[in-house]
Structures are given as structure tokens and as C-alpha cells.
CSV table of C-alpha atoms in Angstrom, one decimal:
chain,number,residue,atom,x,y,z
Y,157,UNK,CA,-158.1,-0.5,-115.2
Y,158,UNK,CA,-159.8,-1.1,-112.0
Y,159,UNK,CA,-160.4,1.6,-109.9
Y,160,UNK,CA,-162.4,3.0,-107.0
Y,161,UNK,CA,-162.8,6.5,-107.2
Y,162,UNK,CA,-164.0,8.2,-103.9
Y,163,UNK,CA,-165.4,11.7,-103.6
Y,164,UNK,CA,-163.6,14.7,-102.7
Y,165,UNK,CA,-162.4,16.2,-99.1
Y,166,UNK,CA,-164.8,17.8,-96.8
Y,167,UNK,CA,-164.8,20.1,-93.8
Y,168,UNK,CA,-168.0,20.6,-91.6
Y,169,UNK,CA,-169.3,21.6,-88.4
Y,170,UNK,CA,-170.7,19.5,-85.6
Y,171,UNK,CA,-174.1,18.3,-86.3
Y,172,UNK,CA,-174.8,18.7,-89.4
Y,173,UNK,CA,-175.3,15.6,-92.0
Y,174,UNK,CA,-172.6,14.0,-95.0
Y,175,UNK,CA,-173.0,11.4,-97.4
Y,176,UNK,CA,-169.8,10.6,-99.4
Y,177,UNK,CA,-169.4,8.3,-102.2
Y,178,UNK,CA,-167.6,5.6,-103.8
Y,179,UNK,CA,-167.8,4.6,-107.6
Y,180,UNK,CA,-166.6,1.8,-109.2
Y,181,UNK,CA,-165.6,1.3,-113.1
Y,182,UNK,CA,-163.5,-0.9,-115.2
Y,183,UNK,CA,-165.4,-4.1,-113.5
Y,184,UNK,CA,-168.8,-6.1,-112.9
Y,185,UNK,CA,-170.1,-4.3,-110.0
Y,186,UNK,CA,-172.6,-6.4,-108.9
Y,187,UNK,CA,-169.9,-8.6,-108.5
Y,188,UNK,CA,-168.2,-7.1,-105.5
Y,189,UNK,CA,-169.6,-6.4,-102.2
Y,190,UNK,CA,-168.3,-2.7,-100.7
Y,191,UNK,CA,-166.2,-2.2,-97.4
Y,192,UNK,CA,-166.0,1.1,-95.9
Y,193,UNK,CA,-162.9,1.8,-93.4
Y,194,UNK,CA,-161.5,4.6,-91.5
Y,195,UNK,CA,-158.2,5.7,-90.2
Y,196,UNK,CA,-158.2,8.5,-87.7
Y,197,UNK,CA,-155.3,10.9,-87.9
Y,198,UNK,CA,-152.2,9.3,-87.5
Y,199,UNK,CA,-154.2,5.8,-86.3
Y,200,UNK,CA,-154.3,2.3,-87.8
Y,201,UNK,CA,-157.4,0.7,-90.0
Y,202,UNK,CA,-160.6,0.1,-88.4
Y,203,UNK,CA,-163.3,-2.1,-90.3
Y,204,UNK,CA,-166.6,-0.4,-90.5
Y,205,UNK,CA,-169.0,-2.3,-92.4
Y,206,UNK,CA,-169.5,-3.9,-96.1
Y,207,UNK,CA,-172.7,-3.7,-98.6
Y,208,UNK,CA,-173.5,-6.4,-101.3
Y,209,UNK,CA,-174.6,-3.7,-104.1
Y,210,UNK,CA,-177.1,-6.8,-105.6
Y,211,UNK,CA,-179.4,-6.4,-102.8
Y,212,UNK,CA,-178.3,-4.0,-100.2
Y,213,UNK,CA,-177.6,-6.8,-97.4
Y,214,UNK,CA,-175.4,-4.5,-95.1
Y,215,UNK,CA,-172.8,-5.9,-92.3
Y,216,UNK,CA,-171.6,-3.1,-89.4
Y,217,UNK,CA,-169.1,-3.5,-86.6
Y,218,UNK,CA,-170.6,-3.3,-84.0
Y,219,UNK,CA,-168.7,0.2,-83.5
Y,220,UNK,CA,-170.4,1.5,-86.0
Y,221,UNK,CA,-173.9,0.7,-85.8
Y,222,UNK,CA,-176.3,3.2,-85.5
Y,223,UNK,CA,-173.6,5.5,-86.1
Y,224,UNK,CA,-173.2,5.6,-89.7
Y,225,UNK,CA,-175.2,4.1,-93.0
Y,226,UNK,CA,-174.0,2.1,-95.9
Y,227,UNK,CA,-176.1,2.0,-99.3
Y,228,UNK,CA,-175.6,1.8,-102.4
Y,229,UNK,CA,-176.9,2.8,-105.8
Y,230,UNK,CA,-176.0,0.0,-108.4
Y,231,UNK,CA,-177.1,1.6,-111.2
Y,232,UNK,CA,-174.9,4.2,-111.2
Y,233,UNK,CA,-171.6,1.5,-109.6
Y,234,UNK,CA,-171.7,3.8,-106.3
Y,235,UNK,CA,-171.6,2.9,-103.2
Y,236,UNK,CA,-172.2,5.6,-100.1
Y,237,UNK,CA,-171.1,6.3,-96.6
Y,238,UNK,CA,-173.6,9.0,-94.4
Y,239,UNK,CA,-173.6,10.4,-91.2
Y,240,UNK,CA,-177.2,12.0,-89.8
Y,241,UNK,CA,-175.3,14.1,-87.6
Y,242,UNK,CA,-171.6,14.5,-87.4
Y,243,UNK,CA,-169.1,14.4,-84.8
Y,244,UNK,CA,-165.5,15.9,-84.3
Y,245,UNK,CA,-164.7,12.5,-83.3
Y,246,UNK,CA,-165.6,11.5,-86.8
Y,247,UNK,CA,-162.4,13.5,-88.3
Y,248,UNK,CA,-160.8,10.8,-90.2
Y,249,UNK,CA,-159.6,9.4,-93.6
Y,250,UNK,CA,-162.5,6.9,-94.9
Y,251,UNK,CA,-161.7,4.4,-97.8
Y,252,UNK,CA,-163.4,2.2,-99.5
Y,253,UNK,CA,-162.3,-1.3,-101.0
Y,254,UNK,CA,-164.0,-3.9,-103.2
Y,255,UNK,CA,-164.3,-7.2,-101.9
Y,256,UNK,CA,-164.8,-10.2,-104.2
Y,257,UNK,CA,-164.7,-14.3,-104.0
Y,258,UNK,CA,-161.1,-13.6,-102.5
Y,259,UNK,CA,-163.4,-12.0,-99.5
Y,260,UNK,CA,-160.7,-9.6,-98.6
Y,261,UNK,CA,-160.5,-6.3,-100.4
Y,262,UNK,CA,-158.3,-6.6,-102.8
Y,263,UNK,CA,-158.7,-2.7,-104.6
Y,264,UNK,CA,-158.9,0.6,-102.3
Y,265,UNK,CA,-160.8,4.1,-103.3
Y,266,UNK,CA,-158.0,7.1,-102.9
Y,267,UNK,CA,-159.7,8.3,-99.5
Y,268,UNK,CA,-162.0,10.9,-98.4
Y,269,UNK,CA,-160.8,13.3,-95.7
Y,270,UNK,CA,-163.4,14.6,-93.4
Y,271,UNK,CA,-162.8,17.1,-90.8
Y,272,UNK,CA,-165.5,18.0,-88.8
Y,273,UNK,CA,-164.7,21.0,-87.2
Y,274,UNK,CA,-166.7,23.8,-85.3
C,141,UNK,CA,-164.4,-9.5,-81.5
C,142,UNK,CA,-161.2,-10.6,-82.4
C,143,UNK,CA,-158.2,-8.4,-81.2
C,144,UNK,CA,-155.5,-8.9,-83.7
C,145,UNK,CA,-151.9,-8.0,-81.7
C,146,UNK,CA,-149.3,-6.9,-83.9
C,147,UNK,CA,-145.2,-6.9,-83.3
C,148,UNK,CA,-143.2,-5.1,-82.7
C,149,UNK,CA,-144.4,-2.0,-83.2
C,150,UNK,CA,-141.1,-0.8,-85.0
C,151,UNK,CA,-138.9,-2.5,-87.2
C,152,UNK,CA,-135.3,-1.0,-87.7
C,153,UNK,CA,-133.7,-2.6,-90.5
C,154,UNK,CA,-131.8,-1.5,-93.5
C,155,UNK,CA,-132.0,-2.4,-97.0
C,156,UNK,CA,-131.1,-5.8,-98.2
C,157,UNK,CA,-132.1,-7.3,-94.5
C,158,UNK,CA,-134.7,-9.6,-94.4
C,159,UNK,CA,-137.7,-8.7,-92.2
C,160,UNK,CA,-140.0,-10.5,-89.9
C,161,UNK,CA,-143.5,-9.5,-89.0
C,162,UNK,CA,-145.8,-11.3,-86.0
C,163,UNK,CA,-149.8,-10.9,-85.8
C,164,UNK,CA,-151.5,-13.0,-82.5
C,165,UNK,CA,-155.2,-13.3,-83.0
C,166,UNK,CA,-157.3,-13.4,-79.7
C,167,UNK,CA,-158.9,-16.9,-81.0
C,168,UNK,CA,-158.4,-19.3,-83.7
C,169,UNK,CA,-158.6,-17.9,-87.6
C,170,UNK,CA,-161.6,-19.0,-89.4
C,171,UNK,CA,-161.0,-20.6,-92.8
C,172,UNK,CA,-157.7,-19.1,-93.5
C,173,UNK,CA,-159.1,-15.5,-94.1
C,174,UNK,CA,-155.8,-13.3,-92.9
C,175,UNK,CA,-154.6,-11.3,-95.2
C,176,UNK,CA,-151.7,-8.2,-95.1
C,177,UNK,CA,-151.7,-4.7,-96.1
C,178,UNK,CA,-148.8,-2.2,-97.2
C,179,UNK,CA,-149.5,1.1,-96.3
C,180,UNK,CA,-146.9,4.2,-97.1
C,181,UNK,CA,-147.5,7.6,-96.1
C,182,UNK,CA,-150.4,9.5,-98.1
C,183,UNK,CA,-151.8,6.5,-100.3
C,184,UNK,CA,-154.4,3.5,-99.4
C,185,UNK,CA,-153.4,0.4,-98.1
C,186,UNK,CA,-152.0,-1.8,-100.7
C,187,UNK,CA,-152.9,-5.7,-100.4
C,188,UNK,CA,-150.1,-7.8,-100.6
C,189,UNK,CA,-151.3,-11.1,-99.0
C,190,UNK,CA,-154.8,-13.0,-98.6
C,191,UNK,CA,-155.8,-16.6,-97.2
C,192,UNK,CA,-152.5,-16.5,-95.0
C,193,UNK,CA,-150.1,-17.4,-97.8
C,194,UNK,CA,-151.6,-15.9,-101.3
C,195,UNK,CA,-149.9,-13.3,-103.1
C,196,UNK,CA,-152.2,-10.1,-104.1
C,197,UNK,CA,-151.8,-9.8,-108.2
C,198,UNK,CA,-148.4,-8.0,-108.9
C,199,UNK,CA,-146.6,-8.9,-105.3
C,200,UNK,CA,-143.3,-9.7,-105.7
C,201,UNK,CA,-141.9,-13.4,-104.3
C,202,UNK,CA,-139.6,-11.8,-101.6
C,203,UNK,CA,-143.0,-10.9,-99.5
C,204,UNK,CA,-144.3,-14.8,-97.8
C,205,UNK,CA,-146.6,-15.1,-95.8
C,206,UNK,CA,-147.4,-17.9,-92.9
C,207,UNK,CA,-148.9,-19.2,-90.1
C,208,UNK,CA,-152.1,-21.0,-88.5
C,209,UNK,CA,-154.6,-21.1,-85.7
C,210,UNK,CA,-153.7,-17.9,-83.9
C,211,UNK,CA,-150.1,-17.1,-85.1
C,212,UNK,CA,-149.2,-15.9,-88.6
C,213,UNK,CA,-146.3,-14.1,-90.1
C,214,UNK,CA,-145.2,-11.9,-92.9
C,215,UNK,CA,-141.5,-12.1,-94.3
C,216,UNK,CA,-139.6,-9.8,-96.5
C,217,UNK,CA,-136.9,-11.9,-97.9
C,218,UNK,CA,-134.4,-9.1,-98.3
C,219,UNK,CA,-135.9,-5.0,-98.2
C,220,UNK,CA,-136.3,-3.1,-101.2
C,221,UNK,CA,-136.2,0.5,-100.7
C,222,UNK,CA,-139.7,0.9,-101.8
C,223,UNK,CA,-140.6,-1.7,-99.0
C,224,UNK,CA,-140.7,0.8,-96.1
C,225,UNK,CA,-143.9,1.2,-94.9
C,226,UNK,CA,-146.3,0.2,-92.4
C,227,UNK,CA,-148.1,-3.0,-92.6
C,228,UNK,CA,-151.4,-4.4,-91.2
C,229,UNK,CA,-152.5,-8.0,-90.5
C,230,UNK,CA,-156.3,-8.2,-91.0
C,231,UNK,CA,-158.7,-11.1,-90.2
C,232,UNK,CA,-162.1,-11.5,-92.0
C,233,UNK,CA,-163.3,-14.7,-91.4
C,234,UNK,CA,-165.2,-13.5,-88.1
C,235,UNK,CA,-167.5,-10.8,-88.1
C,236,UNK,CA,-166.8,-7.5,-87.3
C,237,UNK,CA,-163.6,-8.3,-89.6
C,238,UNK,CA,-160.8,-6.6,-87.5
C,239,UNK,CA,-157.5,-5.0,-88.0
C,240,UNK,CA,-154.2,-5.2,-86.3
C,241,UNK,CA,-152.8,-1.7,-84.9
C,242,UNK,CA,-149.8,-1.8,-87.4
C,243,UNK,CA,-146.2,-2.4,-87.4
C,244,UNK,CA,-143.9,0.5,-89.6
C,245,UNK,CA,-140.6,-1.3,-91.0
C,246,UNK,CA,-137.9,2.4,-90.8
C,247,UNK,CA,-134.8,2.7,-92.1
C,248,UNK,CA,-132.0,1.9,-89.6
């Protein structure tokens, strides 16, 4: 079965730095760029960026650049999202989804919850 | 960036009724590339429509969707139970690829 498997909840202060992951099994990675999203607390989806795990090419919204980083590690099928220094504005639910020819993503990660609290 | 404008923002129906979803893009649609998402409380969104009118793998017939150019549609023939949710419209044929804000179909 297909799945997405995301890392585990966090809680952290202001200012300090988070990398979560993403890993993929069940299909031909390198097949399937990554998308990152995140839904604030009680919020709709907002699109944040996508990674093609063959050779890193990276796409942010604009609302995101400079704020975050997408990479990726294809040899281990995971794909990351990192903050230098964190935010409580960054308090939110982050998934990620695999997208394929179909463009959209058509499979989700579970979530990670971040709280980012002083 | 293209502001995708969902409605309404509530949907009161009850089972059995058939339900009718709106999503205005800002500009034209590239290439087809709207999809929808399902989302219920406490899980990730669940794709149930991509290119406009393509069912995701394992959606059931009663969920269409439709539309062109800057107007599209989702339609529940007739509600399951399991069918209240919220739902997102989503375009990705522009870059930054941009959501809707959501419309929840409740229970009357």
C-alpha cells in the first residue's frame, strides 16, 4: 500500500530550528515530486512548495520563500521540511502529498503538528 | 496569484439531498488542473477529483465534478452519511498552486 508517513508531533520555543520529515514506501519514489502544505489551527490549506526528489529542483510560494526549506534525501524516499528559526506564527499542521503525472497530489502524509510555543 | 473564492461557506443539508459546491478563480484555469479535496475532522485531505472532472481511484460516481475558464463545481448526487465534511477546490496549473478557503457541507 502506498503511504506517506510523516514524523512525529513537536513542541518548541521561538527561535530555535526544526526539520521534519516525510518518507515514502510502497512506490517508485523518484517518480513523484513532493508538496509540503500547512493548515493553521482551525484554517483552510495553504500550498507551500513541491521538490522533484531526482534532482532537488524546488518550487515556493512566494509566502514561503525564504521562510522555510524543502530537500530531500532520495536514497532513503524522504523528503524534509526546515525552519532556521521558528516562529509562533508557524504553529500549524504540515502535510505532505505526492504528486505524480496526474500533477495534483493524489496521496497525503498523516500530518505533523508543530507548536511553537515560548 | 490566483485567489480561488469558494461558496457558500456552509452547506445545510441532510442525508439523501444532493449538494452543490461553487469555486470562482480570479483568472482563467490553465490546462484543466482543478482538482477537489475532502477533508473530515482529524485526518488529511482526501482527493476526490483532478483535471475538473476525474475521479481520484476509489471515488464513488455520486461525487461530479464540472466547470471551465473561471467557474467550476462539485456535486454530490445524493449525501451519504460519511460525506460530511469540508471540501477544497485547488488549482495547480499556475504557480504558487493555490487553495480555496473551504466550504463544510453540516447536517441540517
Amino acid at each position: 500500500e502506498v503511504q506517506l508517513v510523516q514524523s512525529g508531533a513537536e513542541v518548541k520555543k521561538p527561535g530555535e530550528s526544526l526539520k521534519i520529515s516525510c518518507k515514502g514506501s510502497a512506490y517508485l519514489f523518484s517518480n513523484y515530486w513532493i508538496g509540503w502544505v500547512r493548515q493553521m489551527p482551525e484554517k483552510g490549506l495553504e500550498w507551500m512548495g513541491i521538490i522533484n526528489p531526482v534532482d532537488s529542483d524546488t518550487r515556493y510560494s512566494p509566502s514561503f520563500q525564504g521562510q522555510v526549506t524543502i530537500s530531500v534525501d532520495k536514497s532513503i524516499n524522504t523528503a524534509y521540511l526546515q525552519w532556521s528559526r521558528l516562529k509562533a506564527s508557524d504553529s500549524a499542521m504540515y502535510y505532505c502529498a505526492r504528486h505524480g503525472e496526474m500533477l495534483i497530489g493524489d496521496r497525503w502524509g498523516q500530518g505533523t503538528l508543530v507548536t511553537v510555543s515560548s | 496569484e490566483i485567489v480561488l473564492t469558494q461558496s457558500p461557506g456552509t452547506l445545510s443539508l441532510s442525508p439523501g439531498e444532493r449538494a452543490a459546491l461553487s469555486c470562482r478563480a480570479s483568472q482563467p484555469i490553465i490546462s484543466k488542473y482543478l482538482g477537489w479535496y475532502q477533508q473530515k475532522p482529524g485526518q488529511a485531505p482526501r482527493l476526490l477529483i483532478y483535471d475538473v472532472s476525474s475521479r481520484a481511484t476509489g471515488i464513488p460516481d455520486r461525487f461530479r465534478g464540472s466547470g471551465s475558464g473561471t467557474d467550476f463545481t462539485l456535486t454530490i448526487s445524493r449525501l451519504e452519511p460519511e460525506d460530511f465534511a469540508v471540501y477544497y477546490c485547488h488549482q495547480y496549473g499556475t504557480s504558487p498552486w493555490t487553495f480555496g478557503q473551504g466550504t463544510m457541507v453540516e447536517i441540517k
